[in-house]
Amino acid sequence: MKIESCFYHIDGDAKLLRVTMLHSWDLATTIAFCQLCNQCIKDDLQQEWAMLADLRHWCLSSEQACDQFYQHHKQCISSGLKHQAIILPKSNLKRWRIRSFVADDYGLNTIMSDTEEQAIAWLVEHKLLDPIYLVTQPNLNQPPAF
């Protein structure tokens, strides 16, 4: 399943959920993303799966959106998320908030990286992606053009 909007891109296959999150999200956007992600997880992913999350150009704009996203993340873990590669924004405050958000993800293998290449290399190293992925996937280091 592949879904694209001006706020997020979701792409799932048997072992990997790849998400790119963009701009500032309110509660309605967060709920829509969570529902689409849940559908992708149900339709496309195996019992155990990994996530590549590009958070470089994203933030939540309300406490309710943050609470909703936190609950969704915990549901992902219950649904088989075992490994997560997170590409961090440059802002120290946003980096700190993301790190504190995933701090209690016990049993989840996590890498926080500065680049997409680092995150993908980590997934390949842990045999969560085929090495061909390194040369066949588009570079997301630039924000998408709309």
XYZ file of N, CA and C in Angstrom:
438
model
N 0.852 -1.167 0.000
C 0.000 0.000 0.000
C 0.902 1.236 0.000
N 0.617 2.155 -0.890
C 1.379 3.392 -0.964
C 0.399 4.555 -0.892
N 0.634 5.452 0.067
C -0.251 6.594 0.284
C 0.603 7.846 0.345
N 0.182 8.884 -0.377
C 0.913 10.146 -0.333
C -0.057 11.296 -0.134
N 0.317 12.198 0.741
C -0.413 13.449 0.919
C 0.624 14.534 1.156
N 0.187 15.760 1.310
C 1.149 16.835 1.584
C 1.693 16.749 3.007
N 1.101 15.916 3.868
C 1.548 15.778 5.252
C 2.344 14.501 5.518
N 2.165 13.478 4.705
C 2.854 12.215 4.965
C 2.888 11.348 3.716
N 3.871 10.451 3.693
C 3.978 9.395 2.694
C 4.073 8.094 3.481
N 3.279 7.111 3.094
C 3.279 5.802 3.747
C 3.498 4.755 2.662
N 4.436 3.858 2.888
C 4.710 2.793 1.929
C 5.045 1.536 2.724
N 4.258 0.493 2.550
C 4.488 -0.740 3.298
C 4.643 -1.935 2.381
N 5.524 -2.838 2.766
C 5.619 -4.136 2.108
C 5.674 -5.187 3.205
N 6.081 -6.397 2.892
C 5.991 -7.499 3.850
C 6.762 -7.263 5.146
N 7.917 -6.593 5.075
C 8.764 -6.471 6.263
C 9.029 -5.038 6.697
N 8.668 -4.043 5.894
C 9.056 -2.665 6.197
C 7.906 -1.701 5.989
N 7.692 -0.869 6.991
C 6.787 0.268 6.867
C 7.676 1.500 6.782
N 7.600 2.184 5.655
C 8.418 3.377 5.444
C 7.484 4.582 5.485
N 7.754 5.501 6.420
C 6.920 6.692 6.543
C 7.796 7.942 6.495
N 7.301 8.939 5.793
C 7.909 10.263 5.772
C 6.835 11.215 6.272
N 7.154 11.956 7.315
C 6.187 12.861 7.925
C 6.639 14.294 7.680
N 5.692 15.131 7.279
C 6.017 16.487 6.853
C 5.124 17.515 7.530
N 5.662 18.676 7.774
C 4.925 19.844 8.253
C 4.406 19.657 9.685
N 3.588 20.574 10.116
C 3.018 20.557 11.462
C 1.656 19.863 11.419
N 1.434 18.913 12.334
C 0.200 18.138 12.342
C -0.706 18.552 13.487
N -1.989 18.735 13.174
C -2.997 18.914 14.211
C -3.605 17.537 14.513
N -4.604 17.512 15.366
C -5.207 16.239 15.768
C -5.852 15.518 14.583
N -6.563 16.244 13.717
C -7.241 15.608 12.580
C -6.245 14.930 11.633
N -5.139 15.595 11.348
C -4.110 15.010 10.478
C -3.501 13.781 11.132
N -3.249 13.867 12.437
C -2.663 12.747 13.170
C -3.597 11.539 13.152
N -4.876 11.761 13.375
C -5.856 10.667 13.351
C -5.911 10.028 11.968
N -5.944 10.844 10.912
C -5.986 10.310 9.545
C -4.750 9.459 9.254
N -3.573 9.953 9.644
C -2.331 9.201 9.445
C -2.385 7.866 10.189
N -2.808 7.893 11.441
C -2.858 6.674 12.256
C -3.798 5.642 11.641
N -4.949 6.079 11.144
C -5.898 5.157 10.528
C -5.321 4.523 9.264
N -4.675 5.340 8.429
C -4.075 4.811 7.202
C -2.913 3.874 7.505
N -2.116 4.228 8.497
C -1.000 3.362 8.910
C -1.527 2.020 9.407
N -2.550 2.052 10.236
C -3.130 0.811 10.757
C -3.630 -0.078 9.622
N -4.240 0.533 8.607
C -4.719 -0.241 7.459
C -3.552 -0.862 6.703
N -2.491 -0.101 6.521
C -1.292 -0.610 5.844
C -0.675 -1.769 6.630
N -0.591 -1.624 7.943
C -0.041 -2.689 8.793
C -0.884 -3.954 8.652
N -2.188 -3.799 8.705
C -3.104 -4.938 8.604
C -3.018 -5.612 7.233
N -2.950 -4.812 6.167
C -2.997 -5.351 4.808
C -1.657 -5.880 4.300
N -0.556 -5.241 4.693
C 0.708 -5.482 3.998
C 1.826 -6.102 4.822
N 1.803 -5.964 6.126
C 2.978 -6.339 6.908
C 2.830 -7.708 7.559
N 3.972 -8.373 7.735
C 4.004 -9.678 8.371
C 3.885 -9.516 9.882
N 3.979 -10.639 10.573
C 3.830 -10.638 12.025
C 4.895 -9.787 12.715
N 6.121 -9.808 12.199
C 7.194 -8.959 12.722
C 7.691 -8.080 11.589
N 7.861 -6.795 11.867
C 8.238 -5.863 10.820
C 9.074 -4.719 11.384
N 9.663 -3.965 10.465
C 10.513 -2.830 10.823
C 9.894 -1.549 10.272
N 10.316 -0.426 10.837
C 9.836 0.870 10.371
C 11.028 1.776 10.091
N 10.964 2.462 8.969
C 11.906 3.524 8.629
C 11.098 4.808 8.654
N 11.357 5.661 9.640
C 10.570 6.884 9.831
C 11.447 8.110 9.619
N 11.107 8.896 8.612
C 11.815 10.141 8.328
C 11.037 11.277 8.992
N 11.605 11.810 10.072
C 10.932 12.852 10.860
C 11.613 14.210 10.722
N 12.449 14.364 9.709
C 13.246 15.589 9.595
C 12.434 16.849 9.372
N 11.253 16.738 8.779
C 10.479 17.927 8.410
C 9.083 17.882 9.028
N 8.997 17.470 10.312
C 7.695 17.184 10.915
C 7.639 17.636 12.362
N 6.447 18.022 12.815
C 6.210 18.263 14.243
C 4.711 18.146 14.530
N 4.390 17.898 15.787
C 3.002 17.847 16.244
C 2.657 19.194 16.856
N 1.449 19.689 16.571
C 1.104 21.047 16.994
C 0.244 21.127 18.246
N -0.164 19.980 18.794
C -1.003 20.038 19.993
C -0.719 18.849 20.898
N -1.089 19.004 22.156
C -0.926 17.912 23.114
C -1.811 16.727 22.740
N -3.024 17.009 22.235
C -3.926 15.928 21.836
C -3.340 15.129 20.669
N -2.715 15.819 19.720
C -2.079 15.128 18.593
C -0.929 14.266 19.091
N -0.162 14.779 20.034
C 0.951 14.023 20.602
C 0.438 12.777 21.329
N -0.614 12.927 22.119
C -1.200 11.779 22.827
C -1.709 10.725 21.846
N -2.388 11.181 20.790
C -2.906 10.261 19.769
C -1.758 9.509 19.099
N -0.699 10.227 18.751
C 0.440 9.598 18.082
C 1.150 8.620 19.012
N 1.275 8.969 20.275
C 1.902 8.084 21.259
C 1.126 6.771 21.355
N -0.195 6.853 21.438
C -1.024 5.646 21.507
C -0.882 4.811 20.234
N -0.834 5.481 19.097
C -0.660 4.770 17.824
C 0.681 4.035 17.795
N 1.725 4.685 18.266
C 3.053 4.057 18.281
C 3.036 2.797 19.152
N 2.383 2.865 20.286
C 2.280 1.688 21.157
C 1.471 0.580 20.472
N 0.441 0.946 19.709
C -0.325 -0.047 18.950
C 0.550 -0.711 17.889
N 1.436 0.076 17.269
C 2.363 -0.487 16.277
C 3.239 -1.555 16.922
N 3.727 -1.274 18.117
C 4.562 -2.247 18.826
C 3.758 -3.518 19.101
N 2.512 -3.362 19.515
C 1.641 -4.521 19.762
C 1.327 -5.288 18.478
N 1.399 -4.599 17.335
C 1.081 -5.210 16.041
C 2.289 -5.820 15.345
N 3.442 -5.870 16.022
C 4.585 -6.563 15.447
C 5.800 -5.723 15.133
N 5.773 -4.434 15.419
C 6.954 -3.593 15.193
C 8.082 -4.066 16.104
N 9.211 -4.464 15.509
C 10.347 -4.973 16.283
C 11.602 -4.130 16.118
N 11.703 -3.381 15.026
C 12.893 -2.582 14.738
C 12.433 -1.241 14.175
N 13.077 -0.160 14.618
C 12.736 1.145 14.061
C 14.006 1.948 13.809
N 14.080 2.495 12.609
C 15.165 3.389 12.220
C 14.530 4.762 12.050
N 14.954 5.702 12.876
C 14.343 7.028 12.895
C 15.360 8.053 12.418
N 14.980 8.813 11.397
C 15.832 9.881 10.883
C 15.387 11.162 11.576
N 16.308 11.737 12.331
C 15.990 12.861 13.213
C 16.083 14.216 12.516
N 15.290 15.182 12.988
C 15.428 16.559 12.500
C 16.700 17.196 13.060
N 17.062 18.345 12.532
C 18.270 19.033 13.002
C 18.048 19.770 14.317
N 16.837 20.190 14.582
C 16.521 20.944 15.797
C 16.802 20.107 17.044
N 17.609 20.639 17.945
C 17.921 19.916 19.184
C 16.679 19.665 20.026
N 15.771 20.624 20.074
C 14.543 20.444 20.848
C 13.704 19.301 20.270
N 13.531 19.282 18.947
C 12.759 18.200 18.324
C 13.451 16.854 18.524
N 14.779 16.834 18.408
C 15.522 15.590 18.622
C 15.299 15.079 20.040
N 15.371 15.969 21.013
C 15.170 15.597 22.413
C 13.765 15.036 22.619
N 12.756 15.694 22.022
C 11.375 15.242 22.186
C 11.167 13.851 21.576
N 11.758 13.620 20.417
C 11.623 12.307 19.775
C 12.325 11.237 20.604
N 13.526 11.545 21.086
C 14.260 10.578 21.916
C 13.475 10.241 23.187
N 12.864 11.239 23.815
C 12.094 10.962 25.030
C 10.816 10.185 24.699
N 10.272 10.408 23.520
C 9.062 9.724 23.073
C 9.292 8.215 22.954
N 10.458 7.810 22.449
C 10.733 6.384 22.240
C 11.588 5.781 23.350
N 11.861 6.541 24.395
C 12.753 6.074 25.468
C 12.247 4.811 26.154
N 10.943 4.623 26.226
C 10.412 3.443 26.921
C 9.983 2.334 25.957
N 10.534 2.324 24.759
C 10.238 1.263 23.793
C 11.099 0.038 24.080
N 10.911 -0.551 25.248
C 11.695 -1.714 25.658
C 11.446 -2.874 24.711
N 12.501 -3.597 24.401
C 12.386 -4.741 23.515
C 12.350 -4.380 22.046
N 12.409 -3.108 21.747
C 12.388 -2.638 20.367
C 13.795 -2.209 19.989
N 14.312 -2.753 18.919
C 15.646 -2.418 18.445
C 15.552 -1.101 17.672
N 16.254 -0.057 18.140
C 16.091 1.286 17.589
C 17.426 1.913 17.243
N 17.447 2.629 16.123
C 18.574 3.498 15.792
C 18.010 4.887 15.502
N 18.694 5.879 16.015
C 18.387 7.274 15.703
C 19.518 7.751 14.796
N 19.191 8.200 13.601
C 20.246 8.594 12.670
C 20.000 9.998 12.132
N 21.043 10.555 11.560
C 20.960 11.888 10.968
C 20.638 11.842 9.482
N 20.872 10.694 8.848
C 20.648 10.594 7.407
C 19.876 9.332 7.060
N 19.235 9.395 5.916
C 18.523 8.230 5.403
C 19.500 7.092 5.114
N 20.674 7.429 4.599
C 21.661 6.405 4.269
C 22.071 5.613 5.511
N 22.298 6.297 6.636
C 22.651 5.610 7.886
C 21.529 4.672 8.323
N 20.308 5.161 8.252
C 19.161 4.361 8.691
C 18.990 3.119 7.815
N 19.091 3.285 6.505
C 18.946 2.150 5.593
C 20.092 1.163 5.780
N 21.316 1.671 5.934
C 22.468 0.783 6.156
C 22.269 -0.050 7.421
N 21.711 0.553 8.473
C 21.443 -0.169 9.718
C 20.410 -1.274 9.485
N 19.355 -0.963 8.731
C 18.333 -1.968 8.428
C 18.918 -3.114 7.600
N 19.778 -2.789 6.644
C 20.440 -3.824 5.835
C 21.362 -4.666 6.712
N 22.143 -3.998 7.564
C 23.073 -4.701 8.458
C 22.351 -5.695 9.362
N 21.153 -5.339 9.798
C 20.370 -6.214 10.673
C 19.466 -7.172 9.885
N 19.728 -7.265 8.571
C 19.021 -8.194 7.687
C 17.513 -7.931 7.644
N 17.160 -6.667 7.769
C 15.759 -6.274 7.693
C 15.407 -5.755 6.304
N 16.433 -5.468 5.521
C 16.278 -5.045 4.131
C 17.309 -5.768 3.287
N 16.947 -6.044 2.052
C 17.896 -6.600 1.096
C 18.897 -5.506 0.721
N 20.191 -5.838 0.594
C 21.187 -4.827 0.227
C 20.872 -4.091 -1.071
N 20.097 -4.691 -1.973
C 19.737 -4.016 -3.220
C 18.949 -2.740 -2.938
N 18.304 -2.679 -1.780
C 17.527 -1.501 -1.385
C 18.396 -0.249 -1.380
N 19.676 -0.416 -1.078
C 20.591 0.726 -1.022
C 20.724 1.425 -2.364
N 20.558 0.692 -3.461
C 20.749 1.300 -4.778
C 19.454 1.510 -5.551
N 18.343 0.928 -5.097
C 17.111 1.021 -5.880
C 16.109 2.030 -5.357
N 16.256 2.484 -4.133
C 15.258 3.377 -3.559
C 15.640 4.837 -3.756
N 14.639 5.696 -3.943
C 14.931 7.121 -4.118
C 15.484 7.729 -2.840
N 16.297 8.722 -2.999
C 16.893 9.440 -1.873
C 15.867 10.423 -1.320
N 15.578 10.308 -0.050
C 14.613 11.208 0.582
C 15.299 12.294 1.395
N 16.579 12.533 1.151
C 17.272 13.550 1.931
C 16.794 14.957 1.619
N 16.054 15.122 0.562
C 15.468 16.412 0.235
C 13.970 16.327 0.506
N 13.368 17.397 1.021
C 11.922 17.352 1.213
C 11.221 17.214 -0.137
N 10.116 16.478 -0.189
C 9.414 16.289 -1.453
C 8.915 17.609 -2.023
N 8.903 17.701 -3.329
C 8.350 18.878 -4.007
C 6.854 18.661 -4.184
N 6.083 19.705 -4.004
C 4.630 19.591 -4.160
C 4.165 20.452 -5.293
